Amino acid sequence: MTLDAVSKILQAVLLACGKAMTVEQLIAIFGLEDGVNHEQVVQALQTLRVALEGSALELVQVASGFRVQVRAEFGPYVSRLWEERPQKYSRALLETLALIAYRQPITRGEIEDIRGVAVSTQIIRTLQEREWVRIAGHRDVPGRPALLVTTRLFLDAFGLKRLSDLPSLAALRDLDQINAELNLTEAGQNEQNGLMMAKDAQPHDDFQVEEHE
Amino acid sequence: MTLDAVSKILQAVLLACGKAMTVEQLIAIFGLEDGVNHEQVVQALQTLRVALEGSALELVQVASGFRVQVRAEFGPYVSRLWEERPQKYSRALLETLALIAYRQPITRGEIEDIRGVAVSTQIIRTLQEREWVRIAGHRDVPGRPALLVTTRLFLDAFGLKRLSDLPSLAALRDLDQINAELNLTEAGQNEQNGLMMAKDAQPHDDFQVEEHE
Amino acid sequence: MNEPAVHALLQTEMPFALVYGKALTKIPEDLYIPPDALEVFLEAFEGPLDLLLYLIRRQNMDILDIQVAEITRQYMGYIDIMQSMKFELAAEYLVMAAMLGEIKSRCLLPRPRDTQGEDGEDPRAELIRRLQEYERYKQAALDLDALPMEGRDFFVAIATAPIYTRLHAPPEVELDELLLALRDVLKRAELYESHHVGHEGLSLRERMADILQALQEDEFLSFFALFHVEEGRLGVVVSFIALLELIKEGLLDLVQAESFAPIYVRHRRTQTEELAP
């Protein structure tokens, strides 16, 4: 068996395996009739290493043997494969954000007054990390509470040019009315969420069988 | 970004993923700043296909998209990786799977009618666990039996792009017609009938797989 | 056992049928299947149709020209053996036995050749249809098994992914959701107090936010840069009120180096932070 043939078999086996393999394990892949020895496997690994140059893959030696891996430079692209599906923000966060957007600048205390419940520090921090909300200053009252405002990124995220593009509160009332008419209060929201999840579903689910019977 | 660069990124991603990916999924890997479009991805896939020639790998298109696989000729070596023999499916399972593939959507009762024997729950469960078969709905008759269909993963597992790539089904011969022929030629009837077992029938025309490519 | 009678039933010469002739009455010593292997033998068949197909193929019969009498005799032979061995037989085999018996008896009756209609239909038709139907899927199963199969004949290639800190995509929010959230919170708030949120309030607050935003970008802004004449009197007034409001809230300072010098607006934050004890 030529070195090239051995090298290709090693490539096949390492990539089908997807894990590191020792030279001993690699030798065991060959039958007696192939007559491949330790030295040939080591040489063939070198051939493979060279063959992979210029590709997205590389042969590396790690503690548990040799493995083929995707070159580190492709990390940013590969990592998008496993981007976690965005979770949904909590109701409390959305309400807090809505209040900041419509009543800015507003303090945490004022949000709490309107919502009737405490606003968790976590929510404010999440909104700040997302750079949708920032502290514009402090109200000059005892305790000097932070004044929260929305940012330009917030406008960008919602496709708005300026704050006045936010739907007016009158539109809110219309929405209320429409919902009442359609009898779509809580159920409507669930349905909406459902639709959004459906959008994220795997292509698998698109698989449809047409019947004409 | 050059075609070659896109092609390498596709190689990196497909190999890190280890599953088939659609062109849409591949496009999503690129950032807006890369400005990679559908056509470029399709072209880059072609570049990758050519680049893999002469290696142990090949780019193939199956129902769920494109994937890189180890060429079949290396199968015998790869099989030695695993101690256990690859699972051999029982005839009962294969016949059940064939009926679902060719006659979908089909109920368990209909499978039993054709096979003349009860279908074990275990077989259906195995097919569902492998995600080769899923329930697409229920027939609107008493008992509302589940309608079984095959999935994209089923096609993937057999390296098929669509259901019509399945081997064609043997044609049913018409009894009256054959009887007429038998009366004409009493002698040598067996040979003639043997010849008539031509396997030229296509899989059922009344099921179609929606493709989005 | 009357062997010539058996032959009379047969339409073609089948010498090995004699073996089965004996099998009808008792388990013959020369049966090619050892009796203790019968269970295994039966398990090799996927039901009565499969067994029938086997018997038909063994005799080079065509399904369409099935000789029911002979096949029934052989089939019953197996069934009898199974039952005599107290082997629990799947019910389907017995149903098929009954069906074969019925077809056989109808075949033996003289067929009303000249009557029109369906009376003349071959009594074997339904059996032949089922056998053919089953056989094509039996073949399809074999064809399927002959296809290259993932994990058996070919393998999907997978390489180790590079180590890279994975991105965490933040959730997406639709504007509607924000609006719904606001609606809910305002609805709840109404339980505590009655709110008057008019459009003016928004534009004033918007202007306040605009000023803060502008100051975010430049630490100092000319007082006049805050006013846009093209907005008219009302716009100027709103800007001015917004400015006063922000100063009142302690967010901004007006700065003037000397009399008649340009007035600047700046963030108080920077100042207070510097002066903070």
XYZ file of C-alpha atoms in Angstrom:
703
model
C 0.000 0.000 0.000
C 1.401 3.378 -0.962
C 2.010 6.102 1.562
C -0.628 8.158 -0.180
C -3.210 5.392 0.120
C -2.436 4.933 3.811
C -2.660 8.688 4.301
C -6.111 8.812 2.699
C -7.365 5.967 4.843
C -6.095 7.810 7.916
C -7.933 10.926 6.786
C -11.115 8.902 6.281
C -10.859 7.234 9.659
C -9.926 10.349 11.633
C -12.757 12.335 10.091
C -15.327 9.588 10.497
C -14.214 9.229 14.112
C -14.144 12.941 14.908
C -11.840 12.346 17.875
C -8.147 11.933 18.523
C -6.685 8.483 17.836
C -3.356 7.026 18.874
C -0.959 5.578 16.347
C -1.749 2.145 17.784
C -5.449 2.631 17.187
C -4.713 3.779 13.664
C -2.576 0.740 12.933
C -5.411 -1.491 14.148
C -7.590 -0.114 11.370
C -5.507 -1.884 8.777
C -5.877 -5.566 8.054
C -2.992 -7.970 8.138
C -3.126 -8.112 4.356
C -2.379 -4.382 4.203
C 0.917 -4.953 5.978
C 1.038 -1.452 7.412
C 3.445 -0.880 10.262
C 4.004 1.788 12.875
C 6.568 3.677 10.855
C 4.343 3.834 7.793
C 1.452 5.203 9.828
C 3.695 7.901 11.285
C 4.934 8.777 7.796
C 1.410 8.772 6.401
C 0.321 11.143 9.161
C 3.052 13.493 7.997
C 1.763 13.164 4.421
C -1.732 13.959 5.659
C -0.491 16.973 7.563
C 1.012 18.366 4.380
C -2.051 17.446 2.314
C -4.269 19.446 4.648
C -2.177 22.568 4.267
C -4.184 25.226 2.529
C -7.472 23.663 3.603
C -9.696 24.624 6.513
C -8.434 21.595 8.399
C -5.212 20.697 10.170
C -3.779 17.594 11.735
C -2.756 18.169 15.329
C -1.258 15.986 17.974
C -2.877 16.158 21.373
C -2.544 14.122 24.547
C -4.822 11.349 23.319
C -3.275 11.086 19.877
C -3.810 12.675 16.498
C -6.904 14.426 15.363
C -8.109 16.547 12.484
C -9.499 19.869 13.557
C -10.861 22.990 11.977
C -8.215 25.697 11.979
C -8.609 28.227 14.759
C -8.965 31.119 12.332
C -12.404 29.783 11.375
C -13.542 29.903 14.992
C -15.756 32.963 14.570
C -17.664 31.326 11.716
C -17.907 27.927 13.317
C -19.084 29.396 16.596
C -22.161 30.784 14.855
C -23.273 27.189 14.426
C -23.915 26.912 18.105
C -25.156 30.338 18.866
C -27.663 29.814 21.555
C -31.182 30.421 20.462
C -32.112 33.799 21.874
C -34.340 33.421 24.865
C -37.293 35.643 25.369
C -37.076 38.605 27.650
C -39.281 38.487 30.704
C -42.481 40.448 30.993
C -40.917 42.507 33.781
C -38.003 43.508 31.571
C -40.242 44.532 28.679
C -42.460 46.592 30.951
C -39.440 48.288 32.455
C -38.026 49.027 29.029
C -41.386 50.360 27.831
C -41.608 52.700 30.801
C -38.097 53.970 30.284
C -38.792 54.533 26.591
C -42.036 56.425 27.111
C -41.358 58.257 30.363
C -37.664 58.989 30.177
C -35.799 60.203 32.058
C -37.181 58.041 34.808
C -35.818 56.647 38.035
C -36.049 53.086 39.166
C -38.301 54.205 41.993
C -40.713 55.775 39.552
C -40.814 52.586 37.503
C -41.558 50.679 40.661
C -44.312 53.093 41.554
C -46.020 52.574 38.227
C -45.493 48.840 37.994
C -46.436 48.368 41.613
C -43.577 45.925 42.151
C -39.847 46.157 42.703
C -37.608 46.234 39.631
C -34.745 43.797 39.926
C -31.183 45.072 39.562
C -30.673 42.268 37.069
C -33.204 43.778 34.681
C -31.583 47.191 34.732
C -28.196 45.609 34.258
C -29.411 43.528 31.310
C -30.836 46.622 29.640
C -27.573 48.477 30.223
C -25.469 45.595 28.926
C -27.606 45.489 25.841
C -26.881 49.219 25.602
C -30.539 49.994 25.221
C -30.644 51.974 28.434
C -28.113 54.200 30.091
C -27.920 56.425 33.115
C -28.181 60.030 31.990
C -27.572 61.515 35.405
C -28.997 61.562 38.871
C -32.057 63.299 40.201
C -31.162 65.911 42.747
C -33.210 64.431 45.548
C -32.192 62.424 48.606
C -30.535 59.223 47.505
C -29.679 60.788 44.150
C -31.469 58.069 42.121
C -30.143 57.377 38.644
C -32.140 58.744 35.753
C -32.646 56.143 33.071
C -32.967 56.992 29.396
C -32.931 54.948 26.227
C -30.022 55.100 23.808
C -29.530 55.403 20.105
C -28.968 51.631 19.952
C -32.427 51.175 21.404
C -33.875 53.202 18.546
C -31.796 51.196 16.055
C -32.960 47.920 17.544
C -36.582 48.868 17.034
C -36.064 50.452 13.677
C -36.900 53.943 14.881
C -35.262 57.160 13.799
C -36.273 59.126 16.834
C -38.253 58.646 19.997
C -41.294 60.344 18.543
C -41.524 57.440 16.097
C -42.595 55.282 18.999
C -46.253 54.430 18.602
C -48.306 56.979 20.440
C -50.244 56.043 23.494
C -53.341 56.588 21.416
C -52.195 53.699 19.241
C -51.916 51.751 22.438
C -55.528 52.370 23.169
C -56.424 51.302 19.648
C -54.502 48.141 20.188
C -56.441 47.626 23.371
C -59.671 48.124 21.591
C -58.786 45.822 18.728
C -57.724 43.168 21.147
C -60.945 43.520 23.044
C -62.908 43.211 19.853
C -61.039 40.181 18.713
C -61.158 38.797 22.233
C -57.444 38.375 22.043
C -55.968 39.273 25.332
C -53.698 36.716 26.878
C -54.405 34.102 24.255
C -53.359 36.447 21.522
C -49.999 37.013 23.090
C -49.383 33.339 23.471
C -50.239 32.806 19.879
C -47.845 35.510 18.880
C -45.094 33.896 20.875
C -45.977 30.604 19.302
C -45.591 32.036 15.859
C -42.218 33.407 16.712
C -41.059 30.070 17.920
C -42.365 28.444 14.791
C -40.169 30.785 12.802
C -37.184 29.403 14.626
C -38.143 25.817 14.012
C -35.814 23.542 12.156
C -36.227 23.043 8.426
C -37.078 19.490 9.337
C -40.577 20.583 10.091
C -41.068 22.005 6.639
C -41.156 18.535 5.333
C -44.611 18.115 4.034
C -46.288 15.399 2.165
C -48.884 16.455 -0.252
C -51.876 14.284 -0.563
C -54.127 14.239 -3.472
C -56.566 11.545 -2.770
C -14.414 37.862 0.105
C -12.998 35.571 -2.561
C -14.710 32.398 -3.681
C -11.821 30.429 -2.277
C -12.152 32.076 1.123
C -15.903 31.385 1.181
C -15.263 27.806 0.129
C -12.806 27.286 2.989
C -15.218 28.717 5.508
C -17.893 26.342 4.198
C -15.495 23.441 4.593
C -14.721 24.519 8.153
C -18.362 24.880 9.084
C -19.630 21.698 7.409
C -16.894 19.649 9.026
C -17.330 21.188 12.447
C -21.079 20.672 12.159
C -20.961 17.055 11.032
C -24.446 17.259 9.557
C -26.067 18.381 6.345
C -26.735 22.113 6.117
C -28.954 24.030 3.731
C -27.651 26.895 1.644
C -29.724 29.212 3.836
C -28.069 27.884 6.978
C -24.679 28.312 5.349
C -25.415 31.895 4.380
C -26.409 32.614 7.983
C -22.857 31.714 9.041
C -21.545 34.803 7.343
C -21.836 38.205 8.890
C -23.429 41.141 7.171
C -19.974 42.621 6.708
C -18.929 39.601 4.626
C -21.629 40.381 2.082
C -21.932 36.790 0.931
C -25.034 35.953 -1.061
C -26.865 32.810 -2.134
C -25.163 32.559 -5.483
C -21.691 32.884 -3.984
C -22.398 30.126 -1.496
C -23.618 27.852 -4.288
C -20.493 28.629 -6.298
C -18.245 28.127 -3.287
C -19.855 24.740 -2.687
C -18.895 23.798 -6.213
C -15.340 24.983 -5.516
C -15.282 22.863 -2.377
C -16.590 19.848 -4.277
C -13.691 20.131 -6.676
C -11.175 20.814 -3.892
C -12.182 17.583 -2.150
C -11.579 15.499 -5.252
C -8.697 13.175 -4.659
C -9.181 13.281 -0.892
C -10.965 10.797 1.304
C -13.895 13.186 1.545
C -16.665 14.253 -0.789
C -19.354 16.875 -0.784
C -22.813 15.409 -1.330
C -26.275 16.873 -1.507
C -29.024 15.132 0.435
C -32.532 16.073 1.520
C -31.369 18.313 4.385
C -28.779 20.105 2.311
C -25.073 19.664 1.764
C -22.701 17.612 3.828
C -19.156 16.350 3.677
C -18.844 12.622 4.023
C -16.124 10.041 3.959
C -16.136 8.344 0.559
C -17.885 4.985 0.596
C -14.741 3.191 -0.568
C -13.217 3.804 2.855
C -16.231 2.266 4.592
C -14.520 -1.042 5.365
C -11.678 0.724 7.176
C -13.965 3.079 9.023
C -16.161 0.191 10.146
C -13.215 -1.229 12.055
C -13.325 1.832 14.293
C -16.271 0.420 16.094
C -16.170 -2.888 17.844
C -19.805 -3.616 17.244
C -21.030 -4.544 13.837
C -23.250 -1.837 12.449
C -26.833 -2.451 13.287
C -28.588 -4.730 10.867
C -32.229 -3.941 10.554
C -34.804 -6.711 10.687
C -36.877 -7.505 7.644
C -39.990 -6.515 9.587
C -38.514 -3.067 10.210
C -37.330 -2.641 6.639
C -40.670 -3.723 5.199
C -42.501 -1.350 7.497
C -40.108 1.448 6.562
C -40.497 0.660 2.853
C -44.284 0.819 3.151
C -44.122 4.162 4.931
C -41.628 5.512 2.395
C -43.539 4.417 -0.696
C -47.113 4.726 0.508
C -46.979 7.726 2.811
C -49.015 8.939 4.494
C -50.027 5.525 5.759
C -51.586 4.212 8.963
C -50.309 1.297 10.962
C -53.494 -0.608 10.066
C -52.795 -0.167 6.367
C -49.256 -1.460 6.827
C -50.655 -4.486 8.615
C -53.160 -5.097 5.833
C -50.433 -5.217 3.221
C -47.923 -7.193 5.256
C -50.608 -9.578 6.487
C -49.177 -9.470 9.975
C -49.263 -7.177 13.002
C -46.657 -4.398 13.158
C -44.959 -4.331 16.515
C -45.064 -1.108 18.486
C -41.327 -1.499 18.977
C -40.667 -1.154 15.268
C -42.653 2.049 14.974
C -40.921 3.374 18.058
C -37.475 2.533 16.701
C -38.264 4.323 13.447
C -39.496 7.353 15.346
C -36.503 7.399 17.669
C -34.186 7.330 14.690
C -36.264 10.242 13.408
C -36.782 8.428 10.145
C -40.533 8.418 10.592
C -42.889 10.871 12.191
C -46.606 11.276 12.673
C -47.890 13.859 10.218
C -51.466 13.882 11.438
C -54.410 11.598 11.934
C -56.779 10.103 9.450
C -60.288 11.375 9.937
C -61.870 7.989 10.528
C -63.006 6.283 13.737
C -60.038 5.780 16.043
C -58.200 8.635 14.301
C -55.187 6.481 13.403
C -51.854 8.252 13.123
C -50.598 8.969 9.633
C -46.968 8.012 9.284
C -44.564 9.754 6.931
C -40.816 9.649 6.455
C -38.582 12.573 7.375
C -35.673 14.377 5.798
C -33.371 12.487 8.119
C -34.597 9.255 6.560
C -33.568 10.526 3.138
C -30.266 11.769 4.585
C -29.517 8.385 6.112
C -29.866 6.747 2.713
C -28.046 9.553 0.918
C -31.146 10.601 -1.037
C -32.205 14.075 -2.111
C -35.903 13.393 -2.454
C -38.427 10.608 -2.235
C -38.458 10.108 -5.979
C -34.802 9.050 -5.708
C -35.950 5.870 -3.982
C -35.532 2.704 -6.033
C -38.603 2.253 -8.194
C -41.324 -0.047 -7.041
C -42.171 -3.214 -8.950
C -45.248 -2.886 -11.117
C -48.418 -4.715 -10.236
C -49.488 -7.044 -12.946
C -53.052 -7.245 -13.979
C -54.569 -10.663 -13.496
C -57.039 -10.530 -16.368
C -54.380 -9.387 -18.772
C -51.998 -12.098 -17.716
C -54.745 -14.701 -17.900
C -55.467 -13.674 -21.443
C -51.816 -14.075 -22.311
C -51.670 -17.390 -20.548
C -54.511 -18.689 -22.650
C -52.693 -17.633 -25.772
C -49.436 -19.287 -24.909
C -49.934 -22.262 -22.680
C -46.360 -23.380 -23.028
C -43.407 -21.570 -21.550
C -45.646 -19.381 -19.500
C -43.358 -19.292 -16.529
C -40.470 -17.873 -18.458
C -42.611 -15.211 -19.958
C -44.069 -14.198 -16.653
C -40.641 -14.077 -15.194
C -39.659 -11.537 -17.794
C -42.663 -9.477 -17.055
C -41.567 -8.824 -13.522
C -40.029 -5.664 -14.833
C -39.249 -3.171 -12.123
C -40.061 -0.060 -13.984
C -42.789 1.403 -11.857
C -42.065 4.694 -10.199
C -42.805 5.262 -6.547
C -46.317 6.446 -6.036
C -47.070 9.574 -7.906
C -49.447 10.800 -5.291
C -46.866 11.932 -2.820
C -44.497 14.759 -3.361
C -41.853 16.199 -1.211
C -41.747 19.897 -1.016
C -38.349 21.155 -1.743
C -37.037 24.524 -0.994
C -33.769 25.114 -2.564
C -52.389 -41.476 2.521
C -53.443 -41.868 -1.013
C -50.601 -40.529 -3.077
C -52.148 -40.887 -6.529
C -55.005 -38.744 -5.264
C -52.535 -36.087 -4.304
C -51.065 -36.202 -7.756
C -54.460 -35.835 -9.271
C -54.816 -32.519 -7.537
C -51.607 -31.279 -9.007
C -51.580 -29.687 -12.380
C -47.885 -29.993 -12.965
C -45.235 -32.498 -12.038
C -43.597 -31.772 -8.696
C -41.649 -34.760 -7.504
C -40.659 -33.253 -4.163
C -44.285 -32.833 -3.278
C -44.185 -36.413 -2.025
C -42.159 -35.296 0.949
C -44.776 -32.799 1.802
C -47.443 -35.389 1.195
C -46.174 -37.217 4.218
C -45.804 -34.025 6.157
C -49.513 -33.597 6.026
C -50.229 -36.363 8.469
C -47.245 -36.501 10.750
C -43.821 -35.037 11.153
C -41.698 -36.966 8.704
C -38.262 -38.083 9.778
C -36.726 -36.774 6.593
C -38.207 -33.283 6.779
C -35.352 -31.038 5.849
C -36.028 -28.768 8.788
C -35.217 -30.303 12.144
C -38.414 -30.194 14.211
C -36.803 -28.215 17.003
C -35.891 -25.581 14.465
C -39.464 -25.048 13.368
C -39.885 -22.083 15.585
C -36.797 -20.502 14.091
C -38.083 -21.472 10.664
C -41.380 -19.762 11.204
C -39.684 -16.696 12.597
C -37.833 -16.432 9.337
C -41.136 -15.518 7.729
C -42.738 -12.151 8.005
C -46.220 -13.609 8.289
C -48.489 -15.851 6.218
C -48.058 -13.919 2.965
C -44.309 -14.298 3.223
C -44.638 -18.024 3.887
C -46.978 -18.384 0.904
C -44.557 -16.490 -1.323
C -41.804 -18.816 -0.195
C -43.871 -21.890 -1.051
C -44.793 -20.445 -4.444
C -41.180 -19.574 -5.272
C -39.983 -22.981 -4.176
C -42.066 -24.509 -6.890
C -41.233 -21.972 -9.556
C -44.879 -21.050 -9.712
C -45.926 -17.651 -10.909
C -48.037 -15.742 -8.447
C -50.558 -15.105 -11.168
C -50.819 -18.782 -11.899
C -50.876 -19.953 -8.331
C -52.123 -23.469 -7.882
C -54.195 -22.988 -4.818
C -54.777 -26.631 -4.059
C -51.101 -27.466 -3.926
C -50.083 -24.351 -2.060
C -52.880 -24.800 0.422
C -51.827 -28.361 1.024
C -48.257 -27.324 1.735
C -49.295 -24.355 3.830
C -51.622 -26.516 5.901
C -48.768 -28.946 6.304
C -46.732 -26.308 8.110
C -49.670 -25.168 10.148
C -50.490 -28.703 11.226
C -46.919 -29.320 12.255
C -46.833 -26.116 14.251
C -50.053 -26.978 16.008
C -49.086 -30.562 16.694
C -45.966 -29.196 18.373
C -48.099 -26.918 20.503
C -46.208 -24.045 18.976
C -48.137 -20.890 19.512
C -49.003 -19.673 16.073
C -49.766 -16.067 15.288
C -53.448 -15.681 14.555
C -52.684 -14.324 11.092
C -51.482 -17.758 9.980
C -54.788 -19.348 10.940
C -56.789 -16.611 9.240
C -54.804 -17.261 6.085
C -55.401 -21.002 6.419
C -59.133 -20.366 6.500
C -58.894 -18.076 3.506
C -56.923 -20.642 1.528
C -59.445 -23.332 2.399
C -62.233 -21.176 1.129
C -60.477 -20.310 -2.105
C -59.608 -23.926 -2.669
C -63.209 -25.052 -2.290
C -64.386 -22.326 -4.647
C -61.769 -23.343 -7.180
C -62.964 -26.917 -7.038
C -66.513 -25.889 -7.864
C -67.266 -25.693 -11.565
C -66.941 -22.085 -12.647
C -69.993 -20.573 -14.253
C -68.254 -19.733 -17.462
C -71.022 -18.213 -19.496
C -72.744 -16.065 -16.956
C -71.877 -12.446 -17.279
C -70.769 -10.164 -14.517
C -68.455 -10.773 -11.651
C -69.553 -14.300 -10.931
C -66.897 -15.460 -13.303
C -64.134 -13.753 -11.360
C -61.229 -15.935 -10.409
C -61.667 -16.883 -6.744
C -57.907 -16.506 -6.414
C -57.976 -12.875 -7.488
C -57.919 -11.345 -4.021
C -55.156 -13.646 -2.818
C -53.085 -12.954 -5.922
C -53.560 -9.236 -5.457
C -52.422 -9.412 -1.861
C -49.449 -11.608 -2.648
C -48.332 -9.294 -5.408
C -48.822 -6.234 -3.263
C -46.861 -7.745 -0.423
C -44.121 -8.967 -2.709
C -43.434 -5.575 -4.184
C -42.889 -4.073 -0.742
C -40.861 -7.049 0.327
C -38.657 -6.275 -2.665
C -38.718 -2.565 -1.858
C -37.432 -3.383 1.632
C -34.570 -5.351 0.107
C -33.826 -2.498 -2.299
C -33.821 -0.070 0.596
C -31.448 -2.284 2.527
C -29.194 -2.423 -0.525
C -28.847 1.361 -0.601
C -25.722 2.758 1.004
C -26.712 3.556 4.564
C -25.216 6.181 6.831
C -23.228 4.617 9.635
C -23.063 1.289 7.817
C -21.719 2.042 4.363
C -20.762 5.672 4.539
C -19.938 8.121 7.263
C -20.440 11.811 7.703
C -17.143 13.583 8.229
C -16.699 15.566 11.416
C -13.662 17.461 12.602
C -12.942 18.884 16.007
C -14.205 22.437 16.202
C -11.740 25.152 17.122
C -11.969 26.539 20.616
C -13.673 29.865 20.470
C -15.813 31.751 22.902
C -19.295 31.271 21.691
C -21.429 34.208 20.963
C -24.512 34.655 22.980
C -27.154 36.228 20.805
C -29.432 38.432 22.849
C -33.177 37.979 22.482
C -35.013 39.867 19.823
C -37.893 42.089 20.823
C -40.613 43.288 18.520
C -42.014 46.755 18.921
C -45.452 45.234 19.389
C -44.195 43.361 22.390
C -42.922 46.553 23.910
C -46.258 48.183 23.280
C -48.152 45.302 24.807
C -45.896 45.429 27.834
C -46.562 49.120 28.247
C -50.283 48.597 27.831
C -50.252 45.992 30.569
C -48.228 48.039 32.968
C -50.310 51.140 32.411
C -53.451 49.130 32.884
C -52.160 47.915 36.195
C -51.003 51.382 37.130
C -54.528 52.675 36.637
C -55.497 50.622 39.648
C -53.317 52.930 41.731
C -53.774 56.283 40.139
C -55.236 57.776 37.045
C -52.631 58.645 34.483
C -52.731 61.390 31.998
C -50.200 60.686 29.420
C -50.719 62.905 26.468
C -48.775 63.408 23.306
C -47.350 66.703 24.568
C -45.804 64.876 27.499
C -44.068 62.623 25.135
C -42.697 65.311 22.919
C -41.401 67.237 25.914
C -39.788 64.146 27.267
C -38.543 63.321 23.851
C -36.926 66.694 23.574
C -35.359 66.202 26.994
C -33.968 62.903 25.803
C -32.741 64.491 22.581
C -30.843 67.113 24.522
C -29.316 64.500 26.763
C -28.433 62.461 23.720
C -26.805 65.422 22.033
C -24.807 66.101 25.168
C -23.764 62.500 25.286
C -21.906 63.035 22.069
C -20.404 66.428 22.832
C -19.644 67.358 26.381
C -20.453 70.984 25.671
C -23.136 72.336 23.415
C -23.926 75.851 22.466
C -27.181 77.001 24.011
C -28.393 78.038 20.579
C -27.581 74.672 19.068
C -30.455 73.268 21.083
C -33.035 75.291 19.222
C -34.219 74.696 15.742
C -35.871 77.708 14.278
C -37.469 75.661 11.551
C -39.609 74.019 14.204
C -41.353 77.287 14.791
C -42.370 78.956 18.000
C -43.823 75.833 19.543
C -40.669 73.852 18.885
C -38.512 76.499 20.454
C -40.785 76.659 23.485
C -40.733 72.900 23.924
C -36.950 72.880 23.676
C -36.719 75.655 26.224
C -39.082 73.946 28.659
C -37.167 70.720 28.172
C -33.957 72.529 28.982
C -35.446 74.118 32.102
C -36.843 70.766 33.148
C -33.441 69.142 32.795
C -31.784 71.916 34.753
C -34.455 71.619 37.423
C -33.834 67.891 37.611
C -30.194 68.697 38.135
C -29.033 67.029 34.970
C -27.660 70.016 33.134
C -25.834 73.183 33.846
C -25.751 76.391 31.902
C -22.286 77.818 31.648
C -21.295 81.328 30.651
C -17.714 82.469 30.909
C -18.565 86.190 31.134
C -21.415 88.520 30.378
C -22.620 88.361 26.782
C -20.315 85.438 26.101
C -21.896 82.409 24.436
C -23.939 80.241 26.766
C -23.053 76.580 26.863
C -24.987 73.641 28.129
C -23.210 70.785 29.768
C -23.833 67.660 31.722
C -23.903 68.130 35.417
C -22.834 64.511 35.829
C -19.215 65.265 34.966
C -19.198 68.126 37.370
C -20.861 66.361 40.281
C -18.632 63.374 39.827
C -15.602 65.602 39.998
C -16.888 67.365 43.049
C -18.202 64.332 44.806
C -16.556 63.981 48.215
